[in-house]
């Protein structure tokens, strides 16, 4: 998730990095996906933000229930 922030700028990036690093489970990280998506929506086109968020799906496939693995 941190790698997806490579081109993001602003104070929200620092807060997002903190949240990612403070997450103690795959579920907690998964819940941050919408925050990550919102951060990217401000910096890029909505379609690019959705693509980046959806690129995380395979990373969580072993940790999150399949019914929760939905694309944005």
Short mmCIF file of N, CA, C and O in Angstrom, two decimals:
data_model
loop_
_atom_site.label_atom_id
_atom_site.label_comp_id
_atom_site.label_asym_id
_atom_site.label_seq_id
_atom_site.Cartn_x
_atom_site.Cartn_y
_atom_site.Cartn_z
N UNK A 1 0.82 -1.19 0.00
CA UNK A 1 0.00 0.00 0.00
C UNK A 1 0.87 1.25 0.00
O UNK A 1 0.51 2.23 -0.64
N UNK A 2 1.97 1.19 0.71
CA UNK A 2 2.86 2.36 0.74
C UNK A 2 3.38 2.68 -0.66
O UNK A 2 3.53 3.85 -1.01
N UNK A 3 3.64 1.67 -1.46
CA UNK A 3 4.16 1.88 -2.81
C UNK A 3 3.17 2.64 -3.68
O UNK A 3 3.59 3.35 -4.60
N UNK A 4 1.90 2.51 -3.40
CA UNK A 4 0.90 3.23 -4.18
C UNK A 4 0.92 4.73 -3.91
O UNK A 4 0.30 5.51 -4.62
N UNK A 5 1.64 5.14 -2.88
CA UNK A 5 1.73 6.56 -2.53
C UNK A 5 2.97 7.23 -3.13
O UNK A 5 3.25 8.38 -2.83
N UNK A 6 3.68 6.53 -3.98
CA UNK A 6 4.96 7.04 -4.49
C UNK A 6 4.86 8.41 -5.16
O UNK A 6 5.78 9.20 -5.10
N UNK A 7 3.74 8.72 -5.79
CA UNK A 7 3.63 10.01 -6.48
C UNK A 7 2.62 10.96 -5.83
O UNK A 7 2.32 12.01 -6.37
N UNK A 8 2.12 10.59 -4.67
CA UNK A 8 1.16 11.44 -3.96
C UNK A 8 1.90 12.52 -3.17
O UNK A 8 3.02 12.32 -2.73
N UNK A 9 1.23 13.64 -2.99
CA UNK A 9 1.84 14.76 -2.28
C UNK A 9 0.84 15.34 -1.28
O UNK A 9 -0.35 15.16 -1.41
N UNK A 10 1.36 16.04 -0.29
CA UNK A 10 0.50 16.74 0.66
C UNK A 10 0.50 16.12 2.04
O UNK A 10 1.04 15.04 2.27
N UNK A 11 -0.10 16.82 2.96
CA UNK A 11 -0.15 16.39 4.36
C UNK A 11 -0.94 15.10 4.53
O UNK A 11 -0.65 14.30 5.42
N UNK A 12 -1.92 14.86 3.68
CA UNK A 12 -2.71 13.64 3.77
C UNK A 12 -1.87 12.40 3.53
O UNK A 12 -2.19 11.34 4.05
N UNK A 13 -0.81 12.53 2.77
CA UNK A 13 0.07 11.39 2.50
C UNK A 13 0.74 10.93 3.79
O UNK A 13 0.79 9.73 4.09
N UNK A 14 1.22 11.86 4.57
CA UNK A 14 1.85 11.53 5.84
C UNK A 14 0.89 10.83 6.78
O UNK A 14 1.23 9.85 7.43
N UNK A 15 -0.33 11.33 6.82
CA UNK A 15 -1.35 10.69 7.67
C UNK A 15 -1.69 9.28 7.18
O UNK A 15 -1.86 8.36 7.97
N UNK A 16 -1.74 9.12 5.86
CA UNK A 16 -2.04 7.81 5.30
C UNK A 16 -0.91 6.82 5.60
O UNK A 16 -1.16 5.66 5.96
N UNK A 17 0.32 7.27 5.46
CA UNK A 17 1.46 6.41 5.79
C UNK A 17 1.41 5.98 7.25
O UNK A 17 1.67 4.83 7.58
N UNK A 18 1.05 6.90 8.11
CA UNK A 18 0.94 6.57 9.54
C UNK A 18 -0.12 5.50 9.76
O UNK A 18 0.08 4.53 10.49
N UNK A 19 -1.29 5.67 9.13
CA UNK A 19 -2.36 4.70 9.28
C UNK A 19 -1.95 3.32 8.77
O UNK A 19 -2.27 2.30 9.38
N UNK A 20 -1.26 3.29 7.63
CA UNK A 20 -0.81 2.02 7.07
C UNK A 20 0.15 1.33 8.03
O UNK A 20 0.03 0.14 8.32
N UNK A 21 1.10 2.09 8.51
CA UNK A 21 2.12 1.51 9.40
C UNK A 21 1.55 1.11 10.76
O UNK A 21 2.07 0.22 11.41
N UNK A 22 0.48 1.76 11.18
CA UNK A 22 -0.13 1.45 12.47
C UNK A 22 -1.11 0.28 12.39
O UNK A 22 -1.48 -0.27 13.43
N UNK A 23 -1.52 -0.09 11.19
CA UNK A 23 -2.47 -1.20 11.03
C UNK A 23 -1.84 -2.49 11.55
O UNK A 23 -0.69 -2.78 11.26
N UNK A 24 -2.61 -3.23 12.30
CA UNK A 24 -2.10 -4.45 12.94
C UNK A 24 -2.65 -5.73 12.34
O UNK A 24 -2.36 -6.80 12.84
N UNK A 25 -3.43 -5.61 11.28
CA UNK A 25 -3.97 -6.81 10.66
C UNK A 25 -4.29 -6.53 9.19
O UNK A 25 -4.37 -5.37 8.77
N UNK A 26 -4.48 -7.61 8.45
CA UNK A 26 -4.87 -7.47 7.05
C UNK A 26 -6.23 -6.79 6.95
O UNK A 26 -6.46 -5.98 6.06
N UNK A 27 -7.12 -7.11 7.90
CA UNK A 27 -8.43 -6.46 7.91
C UNK A 27 -8.31 -4.95 8.08
O UNK A 27 -9.00 -4.18 7.41
N UNK A 28 -7.43 -4.53 8.97
CA UNK A 28 -7.23 -3.10 9.20
C UNK A 28 -6.68 -2.42 7.94
O UNK A 28 -7.11 -1.31 7.59
N UNK A 29 -5.76 -3.08 7.28
CA UNK A 29 -5.23 -2.53 6.03
C UNK A 29 -6.31 -2.46 4.96
O UNK A 29 -6.41 -1.49 4.21
N UNK A 30 -7.10 -3.51 4.86
CA UNK A 30 -8.16 -3.55 3.87
C UNK A 30 -9.14 -2.39 4.08
O UNK A 30 -9.59 -1.77 3.13
N UNK A 31 -9.42 -2.08 5.32
CA UNK A 31 -10.33 -0.98 5.61
C UNK A 31 -9.76 0.38 5.20
O UNK A 31 -10.50 1.32 4.98
N UNK A 32 -8.45 0.46 5.07
CA UNK A 32 -7.81 1.71 4.65
C UNK A 32 -7.86 1.91 3.13
O UNK A 32 -7.53 2.98 2.63
N UNK A 33 -8.29 0.89 2.41
CA UNK A 33 -8.31 0.97 0.95
C UNK A 33 -9.18 2.13 0.47
O UNK A 33 -8.82 2.84 -0.46
N UNK A 34 -10.31 2.36 1.10
CA UNK A 34 -11.16 3.47 0.66
C UNK A 34 -10.49 4.83 0.94
O UNK A 34 -10.62 5.75 0.14
N UNK A 35 -9.77 4.93 2.06
CA UNK A 35 -9.03 6.17 2.35
C UNK A 35 -7.95 6.40 1.29
O UNK A 35 -7.75 7.52 0.82
N UNK A 36 -7.28 5.32 0.93
CA UNK A 36 -6.24 5.40 -0.10
C UNK A 36 -6.86 5.82 -1.43
O UNK A 36 -6.31 6.67 -2.15
N UNK A 37 -8.01 5.27 -1.74
CA UNK A 37 -8.72 5.62 -2.97
C UNK A 37 -9.07 7.11 -2.99
O UNK A 37 -8.86 7.80 -4.00
N UNK A 38 -9.58 7.62 -1.88
CA UNK A 38 -9.94 9.04 -1.81
C UNK A 38 -8.71 9.94 -1.97
O UNK A 38 -8.77 10.97 -2.64
N UNK A 39 -7.61 9.53 -1.38
CA UNK A 39 -6.38 10.31 -1.51
C UNK A 39 -5.96 10.39 -2.97
O UNK A 39 -5.58 11.46 -3.46
N UNK A 40 -6.05 9.29 -3.69
CA UNK A 40 -5.67 9.28 -5.10
C UNK A 40 -6.67 10.02 -5.98
O UNK A 40 -6.28 10.55 -7.02
N UNK A 41 -7.92 10.05 -5.59
CA UNK A 41 -8.92 10.76 -6.40
C UNK A 41 -8.59 12.24 -6.47
O UNK A 41 -8.90 12.90 -7.46
N UNK A 42 -7.96 12.77 -5.43
CA UNK A 42 -7.60 14.19 -5.43
C UNK A 42 -6.37 14.45 -6.29
O UNK A 42 -6.19 15.55 -6.80
N UNK A 43 -5.52 13.44 -6.46
CA UNK A 43 -4.27 13.62 -7.18
C UNK A 43 -4.32 13.14 -8.62
O UNK A 43 -3.51 13.55 -9.43
N UNK A 44 -5.25 12.27 -8.95
CA UNK A 44 -5.29 11.67 -10.28
C UNK A 44 -6.74 11.60 -10.77
O UNK A 44 -7.67 11.99 -10.07
N UNK A 45 -6.90 11.10 -11.96
CA UNK A 45 -8.23 10.87 -12.50
C UNK A 45 -8.93 9.78 -11.69
O UNK A 45 -8.28 8.87 -11.21
N UNK A 46 -10.25 9.87 -11.56
CA UNK A 46 -10.97 8.82 -10.82
C UNK A 46 -10.71 7.41 -11.33
O UNK A 46 -10.60 6.47 -10.55
N UNK A 47 -10.56 7.25 -12.64
CA UNK A 47 -10.31 5.92 -13.19
C UNK A 47 -8.95 5.39 -12.75
O UNK A 47 -8.80 4.19 -12.48
N UNK A 48 -7.96 6.25 -12.65
CA UNK A 48 -6.63 5.85 -12.18
C UNK A 48 -6.67 5.51 -10.70
O UNK A 48 -6.05 4.55 -10.25
N UNK A 49 -7.41 6.27 -9.93
CA UNK A 49 -7.56 5.99 -8.50
C UNK A 49 -8.22 4.63 -8.30
O UNK A 49 -7.79 3.84 -7.45
N UNK A 50 -9.25 4.34 -9.08
CA UNK A 50 -9.92 3.04 -8.98
C UNK A 50 -8.98 1.91 -9.38
O UNK A 50 -8.95 0.86 -8.73
N UNK A 51 -8.23 2.10 -10.44
CA UNK A 51 -7.29 1.07 -10.89
C UNK A 51 -6.28 0.74 -9.80
O UNK A 51 -6.03 -0.42 -9.49
N UNK A 52 -5.73 1.77 -9.18
CA UNK A 52 -4.74 1.55 -8.12
C UNK A 52 -5.35 0.82 -6.93
O UNK A 52 -4.74 -0.08 -6.38
N UNK A 53 -6.55 1.21 -6.56
CA UNK A 53 -7.22 0.54 -5.44
C UNK A 53 -7.52 -0.92 -5.79
O UNK A 53 -7.34 -1.81 -4.96
N UNK A 54 -7.98 -1.15 -6.99
CA UNK A 54 -8.32 -2.51 -7.41
C UNK A 54 -7.09 -3.38 -7.60
O UNK A 54 -7.19 -4.61 -7.48
N UNK A 55 -5.95 -2.79 -7.85
CA UNK A 55 -4.70 -3.55 -7.95
C UNK A 55 -4.35 -4.23 -6.63
O UNK A 55 -3.54 -5.16 -6.61
N UNK A 56 -4.94 -3.78 -5.55
CA UNK A 56 -4.69 -4.38 -4.23
C UNK A 56 -5.45 -5.69 -4.01
O UNK A 56 -5.11 -6.45 -3.10
N UNK A 57 -6.46 -5.95 -4.79
CA UNK A 57 -7.29 -7.15 -4.59
C UNK A 57 -6.47 -8.43 -4.48
O UNK A 57 -6.66 -9.19 -3.53
N UNK A 58 -5.54 -8.71 -5.39
CA UNK A 58 -4.76 -9.96 -5.27
C UNK A 58 -3.91 -10.01 -3.99
O UNK A 58 -3.70 -11.09 -3.44
N UNK A 59 -3.48 -8.88 -3.51
CA UNK A 59 -2.65 -8.84 -2.31
C UNK A 59 -3.41 -9.31 -1.08
O UNK A 59 -2.81 -9.81 -0.13
N UNK A 60 -4.71 -9.15 -1.09
CA UNK A 60 -5.53 -9.49 0.07
C UNK A 60 -6.32 -10.78 -0.10
O UNK A 60 -7.02 -11.19 0.82
N UNK A 61 -6.19 -11.43 -1.23
CA UNK A 61 -7.03 -12.59 -1.52
C UNK A 61 -6.88 -13.74 -0.52
O UNK A 61 -7.81 -14.50 -0.32
N UNK A 62 -5.75 -13.86 0.10
CA UNK A 62 -5.54 -14.93 1.09
C UNK A 62 -5.92 -14.50 2.50
O UNK A 62 -5.97 -15.34 3.40
N UNK A 63 -6.17 -13.23 2.70
CA UNK A 63 -6.37 -12.70 4.05
C UNK A 63 -7.80 -12.24 4.33
O UNK A 63 -8.22 -12.16 5.49
N UNK A 64 -8.51 -11.88 3.29
CA UNK A 64 -9.84 -11.31 3.43
C UNK A 64 -10.85 -12.25 2.78
O UNK A 64 -10.58 -12.84 1.74
N UNK A 65 -12.04 -12.37 3.38
CA UNK A 65 -13.09 -13.21 2.81
C UNK A 65 -13.41 -12.77 1.39
O UNK A 65 -13.48 -11.58 1.10
N UNK A 66 -13.64 -13.75 0.52
CA UNK A 66 -13.89 -13.47 -0.88
C UNK A 66 -15.07 -12.52 -1.09
O UNK A 66 -15.03 -11.68 -1.98
N UNK A 67 -16.09 -12.62 -0.26
CA UNK A 67 -17.26 -11.74 -0.42
C UNK A 67 -16.94 -10.29 -0.14
O UNK A 67 -17.66 -9.38 -0.55
N UNK A 68 -15.84 -10.02 0.57
CA UNK A 68 -15.44 -8.64 0.87
C UNK A 68 -14.50 -8.08 -0.20
O UNK A 68 -14.29 -6.88 -0.26
N UNK A 69 -13.94 -8.93 -1.03
CA UNK A 69 -12.99 -8.50 -2.06
C UNK A 69 -13.74 -7.97 -3.27
O UNK A 69 -13.87 -8.62 -4.29
N UNK A 70 -14.22 -6.76 -3.16
CA UNK A 70 -14.96 -6.16 -4.26
C UNK A 70 -14.17 -5.02 -4.86
O UNK A 70 -13.44 -4.32 -4.18
N UNK A 71 -14.32 -4.88 -6.16
CA UNK A 71 -13.64 -3.80 -6.86
C UNK A 71 -14.37 -2.49 -6.62
O UNK A 71 -15.56 -2.46 -6.33
N UNK A 72 -13.60 -1.43 -6.74
CA UNK A 72 -14.17 -0.07 -6.60
C UNK A 72 -14.64 0.38 -7.95
O UNK A 72 -14.01 0.19 -8.93
#
